[in-house]
Amino acid sequence: MTQALEGIRVIDFTHDQAGPSCTQMLAWLGADVIKIENPKGGDRARRLWNSDNPDLDSFFFLLLNSNKRSTVIDLKSADGKEIARRLIKEADVVAENLGPGVMDRLGLGWDAVKELNPRAVFASVKGFGSYGPYSGFKCFEPVAQATSGAMSVTGEAGGTPLVNGANNGDSGTGMHLAMAILAALVQRGRTGKGQLVEVAMQEAVLNLTRVKFTGTLATGEPLRRSGNRSPTGGYSDLIRCAPSKPEGGGVDDYIYIIVPPDNPEMFHAAMDVIGRPELKEDERFKTPAARAKNAAALTEVLESWTLSRNKHDVMKAFAGRGMVCGAVLDTAEVLQDPHLRERGTIVDLDHPTRGRFSTIISPLRLSDSPVTPRRAPLFGEHTEEVLRSLAGYTAEDVAALRRKGVVTQG
C-alpha cells in the first residue's frame, strides 16, 4: 500500500522544533525527507535536553525527526553549496527555519530556488515573518505565546501569565506550515509552478488562540485569566482524586470535568454517579449561572466522592455516563496509556545507540496511507546514499568530498 505523499521529495534545512515538526509530518505521510545538517554537530536538537547521556542523540531530537534521512554538508563551502543546488533541483519542497536572511546569504533563498527549480515549494518558518516591524527579531516558543495573546489568557485568576505546556509556538507553527505546503503542492498540480509559503510563529499561535478574542471583540476589554474555571458561564474545574500509584499520591492525581452551560444533563449525570441526586434541585447548582457562581462549592461536593477513588476509575465512571472529563495523565502515564498504545500513537522503536524506546507518531489516520514509523537518522547516516542517488556523485566523488571536510558520513 502506497502512502499519500509517496514520490514527494523534501530538502529539509530546518532545525530545533518548528521546522522539524513540519517535515516530520510530511515524512509520516510518505514524503522522502532529506535532512541537511552542518558538520559541526548538525541539528542543535541532537544535544538539547540531553542530560542523561550527552554523547548520544537526545530524545528531543528522536521525537522530532523520525522517518527522515540525514545528510551532512558544509553549506559554507563552494562544494557544499553545489551539492545543495543539485539536491534542490530534485526537490518538490525546500523547507527552512534558519535565522532571518541566512538562506539568502547562503545563496539558497527563495529567489535562488525558483531559478534552480521553478516547481519547488519554498517553505519558511520565521518568528515574526519576513516583513513588518518585528521581522528582524528572533523568536522562541515562549515569545510566540507572549506576543500572540496566548500567555495573557493562561494562568490562575489574578495570577501571573504562564507559558502553556503544549508547544503551540513551535509544533503548532510546524503544523500550519505543513498545511500550507500541501496546499501549494495541490496548486502546483494545476499551475505547474512552485511558490513561497511562510508561517510566522506569532501568527500561528494567534490563530490557535483566536476564540479567546470573542469577549474583547464584544466589549473592547481584554480577556482575563480564569485558571481551570470556565470563562463561558459553565462549570469546569480540576477535581482531586485518591492516589493512583501504590507509592502514594502524586501531583497529577486529578480529573478535569466540564459541564457546559447548554448541557444540564451532564450535571444531572454527575449527581447520579456520586449518589447525590437530590442536589439536582439545589438552588446553588440548579442553573448554569448558579453552578458558575458556586463553582467552589460544587467542586467540594464532587471531591467528597472522588477523593476515595483514583482518577482512572473516576474518569470511567463519569465518562461512562456521557460526561466530558479526563484524568490528568503525567508524561510517564501517557507513554503507557492503553488507549494510545492500541491506536498505535505510542510505539516502541529500536535505535542503534539508544536501544529500544517509546516514541510518539502521527495523529493523522488515513485509511489508504498508514504510517510505518522509522527511527530518527544518525548524524550523516545517509550522506553517501543521497549524494549518489540524487546529486549524481560517484563513490569516489563522495570520498573526496569527505576528505575535504565538505560532507560527513555517519
PDB file of N, CA, C and O in Angstrom, residues 100 125-140 142-148 198-203:
ATOM      1  N   PRO A 100      16.661  35.027  10.217  1.00  0.00           N
ATOM      2  CA  PRO A 100      16.324  35.955   9.132  1.00  0.00           C
ATOM      3  C   PRO A 100      17.528  36.210   8.220  1.00  0.00           C
ATOM      4  O   PRO A 100      18.604  36.582   8.678  1.00  0.00           O
ATOM      5  N   VAL A 125       9.666  29.010   7.982  1.00  0.00           N
ATOM      6  CA  VAL A 125       9.179  29.427   9.297  1.00  0.00           C
ATOM      7  C   VAL A 125      10.013  30.614   9.750  1.00  0.00           C
ATOM      8  O   VAL A 125      11.240  30.574   9.709  1.00  0.00           O
ATOM      9  N   LYS A 126       9.334  31.666  10.179  1.00  0.00           N
ATOM     10  CA  LYS A 126      10.019  32.812  10.765  1.00  0.00           C
ATOM     11  C   LYS A 126       9.286  33.187  12.051  1.00  0.00           C
ATOM     12  O   LYS A 126       8.064  33.009  12.155  1.00  0.00           O
ATOM     13  N   GLY A 127      10.006  33.720  13.008  1.00  0.00           N
ATOM     14  CA  GLY A 127       9.373  34.081  14.266  1.00  0.00           C
ATOM     15  C   GLY A 127       8.262  35.096  14.075  1.00  0.00           C
ATOM     16  O   GLY A 127       7.149  34.939  14.592  1.00  0.00           O
ATOM     17  N   PHE A 128       8.554  36.161  13.327  1.00  0.00           N
ATOM     18  CA  PHE A 128       7.583  37.237  13.121  1.00  0.00           C
ATOM     19  C   PHE A 128       7.337  37.514  11.639  1.00  0.00           C
ATOM     20  O   PHE A 128       6.777  38.553  11.292  1.00  0.00           O
ATOM     21  N   GLY A 129       7.758  36.600  10.781  1.00  0.00           N
ATOM     22  CA  GLY A 129       7.551  36.795   9.351  1.00  0.00           C
ATOM     23  C   GLY A 129       8.726  37.518   8.706  1.00  0.00           C
ATOM     24  O   GLY A 129       9.635  38.006   9.372  1.00  0.00           O
ATOM     25  N   SER A 130       8.685  37.592   7.388  1.00  0.00           N
ATOM     26  CA  SER A 130       9.801  38.161   6.621  1.00  0.00           C
ATOM     27  C   SER A 130       9.672  39.666   6.412  1.00  0.00           C
ATOM     28  O   SER A 130      10.565  40.287   5.849  1.00  0.00           O
ATOM     29  N   TYR A 131       8.575  40.271   6.854  1.00  0.00           N
ATOM     30  CA  TYR A 131       8.430  41.726   6.787  1.00  0.00           C
ATOM     31  C   TYR A 131       7.587  42.189   7.963  1.00  0.00           C
ATOM     32  O   TYR A 131       6.953  41.391   8.640  1.00  0.00           O
ATOM     33  N   GLY A 132       7.584  43.484   8.198  1.00  0.00           N
ATOM     34  CA  GLY A 132       6.908  44.047   9.367  1.00  0.00           C
ATOM     35  C   GLY A 132       7.917  44.527  10.396  1.00  0.00           C
ATOM     36  O   GLY A 132       9.104  44.174  10.334  1.00  0.00           O
ATOM     37  N   PRO A 133       7.483  45.346  11.346  1.00  0.00           N
ATOM     38  CA  PRO A 133       8.407  45.942  12.327  1.00  0.00           C
ATOM     39  C   PRO A 133       9.212  44.936  13.133  1.00  0.00           C
ATOM     40  O   PRO A 133      10.316  45.239  13.580  1.00  0.00           O
ATOM     41  N   TYR A 134       8.683  43.714  13.359  1.00  0.00           N
ATOM     42  CA  TYR A 134       9.383  42.724  14.178  1.00  0.00           C
ATOM     43  C   TYR A 134      10.175  41.722  13.336  1.00  0.00           C
ATOM     44  O   TYR A 134      10.745  40.771  13.885  1.00  0.00           O
ATOM     45  N   SER A 135      10.214  41.883  12.022  1.00  0.00           N
ATOM     46  CA  SER A 135      10.736  40.832  11.149  1.00  0.00           C
ATOM     47  C   SER A 135      12.187  40.467  11.429  1.00  0.00           C
ATOM     48  O   SER A 135      12.601  39.332  11.171  1.00  0.00           O
ATOM     49  N   GLY A 136      12.961  41.370  11.965  1.00  0.00           N
ATOM     50  CA  GLY A 136      14.356  41.069  12.259  1.00  0.00           C
ATOM     51  C   GLY A 136      14.578  40.476  13.628  1.00  0.00           C
ATOM     52  O   GLY A 136      15.718  40.153  13.987  1.00  0.00           O
ATOM     53  N   PHE A 137      13.514  40.327  14.416  1.00  0.00           N
ATOM     54  CA  PHE A 137      13.638  39.830  15.786  1.00  0.00           C
ATOM     55  C   PHE A 137      13.645  38.299  15.810  1.00  0.00           C
ATOM     56  O   PHE A 137      12.930  37.646  15.048  1.00  0.00           O
ATOM     57  N   LYS A 138      14.403  37.718  16.729  1.00  0.00           N
ATOM     58  CA  LYS A 138      14.393  36.282  16.928  1.00  0.00           C
ATOM     59  C   LYS A 138      13.201  35.890  17.805  1.00  0.00           C
ATOM     60  O   LYS A 138      12.696  36.692  18.587  1.00  0.00           O
ATOM     61  N   CYS A 139      12.793  34.634  17.663  1.00  0.00           N
ATOM     62  CA  CYS A 139      11.597  34.194  18.390  1.00  0.00           C
ATOM     63  C   CYS A 139      11.741  32.733  18.783  1.00  0.00           C
ATOM     64  O   CYS A 139      12.090  31.902  17.945  1.00  0.00           O
ATOM     65  N   PHE A 140      11.482  32.440  20.042  1.00  0.00           N
ATOM     66  CA  PHE A 140      11.377  31.066  20.523  1.00  0.00           C
ATOM     67  C   PHE A 140       9.947  30.843  20.988  1.00  0.00           C
ATOM     68  O   PHE A 140       9.132  31.765  21.065  1.00  0.00           O
ATOM     69  N   PRO A 142       8.216  30.448  23.878  1.00  0.00           N
ATOM     70  CA  PRO A 142       7.505  31.308  24.831  1.00  0.00           C
ATOM     71  C   PRO A 142       7.264  32.720  24.299  1.00  0.00           C
ATOM     72  O   PRO A 142       6.266  33.355  24.667  1.00  0.00           O
ATOM     73  N   VAL A 143       8.162  33.205  23.441  1.00  0.00           N
ATOM     74  CA  VAL A 143       7.980  34.547  22.875  1.00  0.00           C
ATOM     75  C   VAL A 143       6.774  34.556  21.937  1.00  0.00           C
ATOM     76  O   VAL A 143       5.987  35.513  21.918  1.00  0.00           O
ATOM     77  N   ALA A 144       6.606  33.493  21.162  1.00  0.00           N
ATOM     78  CA  ALA A 144       5.433  33.406  20.288  1.00  0.00           C
ATOM     79  C   ALA A 144       4.152  33.397  21.117  1.00  0.00           C
ATOM     80  O   ALA A 144       3.150  34.033  20.753  1.00  0.00           O
ATOM     81  N   GLN A 145       4.167  32.677  22.243  1.00  0.00           N
ATOM     82  CA  GLN A 145       2.989  32.662  23.111  1.00  0.00           C
ATOM     83  C   GLN A 145       2.741  34.038  23.735  1.00  0.00           C
ATOM     84  O   GLN A 145       1.594  34.467  23.867  1.00  0.00           O
ATOM     85  N   ALA A 146       3.826  34.721  24.118  1.00  0.00           N
ATOM     86  CA  ALA A 146       3.679  36.031  24.748  1.00  0.00           C
ATOM     87  C   ALA A 146       3.102  37.055  23.785  1.00  0.00           C
ATOM     88  O   ALA A 146       2.209  37.835  24.145  1.00  0.00           O
ATOM     89  N   THR A 147       3.588  37.080  22.557  1.00  0.00           N
ATOM     90  CA  THR A 147       3.217  38.137  21.617  1.00  0.00           C
ATOM     91  C   THR A 147       1.946  37.843  20.833  1.00  0.00           C
ATOM     92  O   THR A 147       1.485  38.690  20.065  1.00  0.00           O
ATOM     93  N   SER A 148       1.354  36.666  21.045  1.00  0.00           N
ATOM     94  CA  SER A 148       0.125  36.301  20.331  1.00  0.00           C
ATOM     95  C   SER A 148      -1.122  36.468  21.180  1.00  0.00           C
ATOM     96  O   SER A 148      -2.240  36.309  20.682  1.00  0.00           O
ATOM     97  N   GLU A 198       5.020  30.853   3.777  1.00  0.00           N
ATOM     98  CA  GLU A 198       5.644  31.305   5.013  1.00  0.00           C
ATOM     99  C   GLU A 198       4.642  31.254   6.152  1.00  0.00           C
ATOM    100  O   GLU A 198       3.471  31.594   5.968  1.00  0.00           O
ATOM    101  N   VAL A 199       5.095  30.820   7.314  1.00  0.00           N
ATOM    102  CA  VAL A 199       4.284  30.885   8.527  1.00  0.00           C
ATOM    103  C   VAL A 199       5.121  31.537   9.620  1.00  0.00           C
ATOM    104  O   VAL A 199       6.251  31.110   9.885  1.00  0.00           O
ATOM    105  N   ALA A 200       4.570  32.583  10.232  1.00  0.00           N
ATOM    106  CA  ALA A 200       5.223  33.244  11.361  1.00  0.00           C
ATOM    107  C   ALA A 200       4.724  32.601  12.659  1.00  0.00           C
ATOM    108  O   ALA A 200       3.528  32.355  12.817  1.00  0.00           O
ATOM    109  N   MET A 201       5.637  32.362  13.586  1.00  0.00           N
ATOM    110  CA  MET A 201       5.261  31.718  14.845  1.00  0.00           C
ATOM    111  C   MET A 201       4.223  32.533  15.608  1.00  0.00           C
ATOM    112  O   MET A 201       3.248  31.981  16.144  1.00  0.00           O
ATOM    113  N   GLN A 202       4.406  33.840  15.673  1.00  0.00           N
ATOM    114  CA  GLN A 202       3.449  34.693  16.373  1.00  0.00           C
ATOM    115  C   GLN A 202       2.046  34.506  15.801  1.00  0.00           C
ATOM    116  O   GLN A 202       1.057  34.391  16.536  1.00  0.00           O
ATOM    117  N   GLU A 203       1.947  34.453  14.485  1.00  0.00           N
ATOM    118  CA  GLU A 203       0.641  34.374  13.827  1.00  0.00           C
ATOM    119  C   GLU A 203       0.025  32.991  13.949  1.00  0.00           C
ATOM    120  O   GLU A 203      -1.207  32.855  14.043  1.00  0.00           O
TER     121      GLU A 203
END
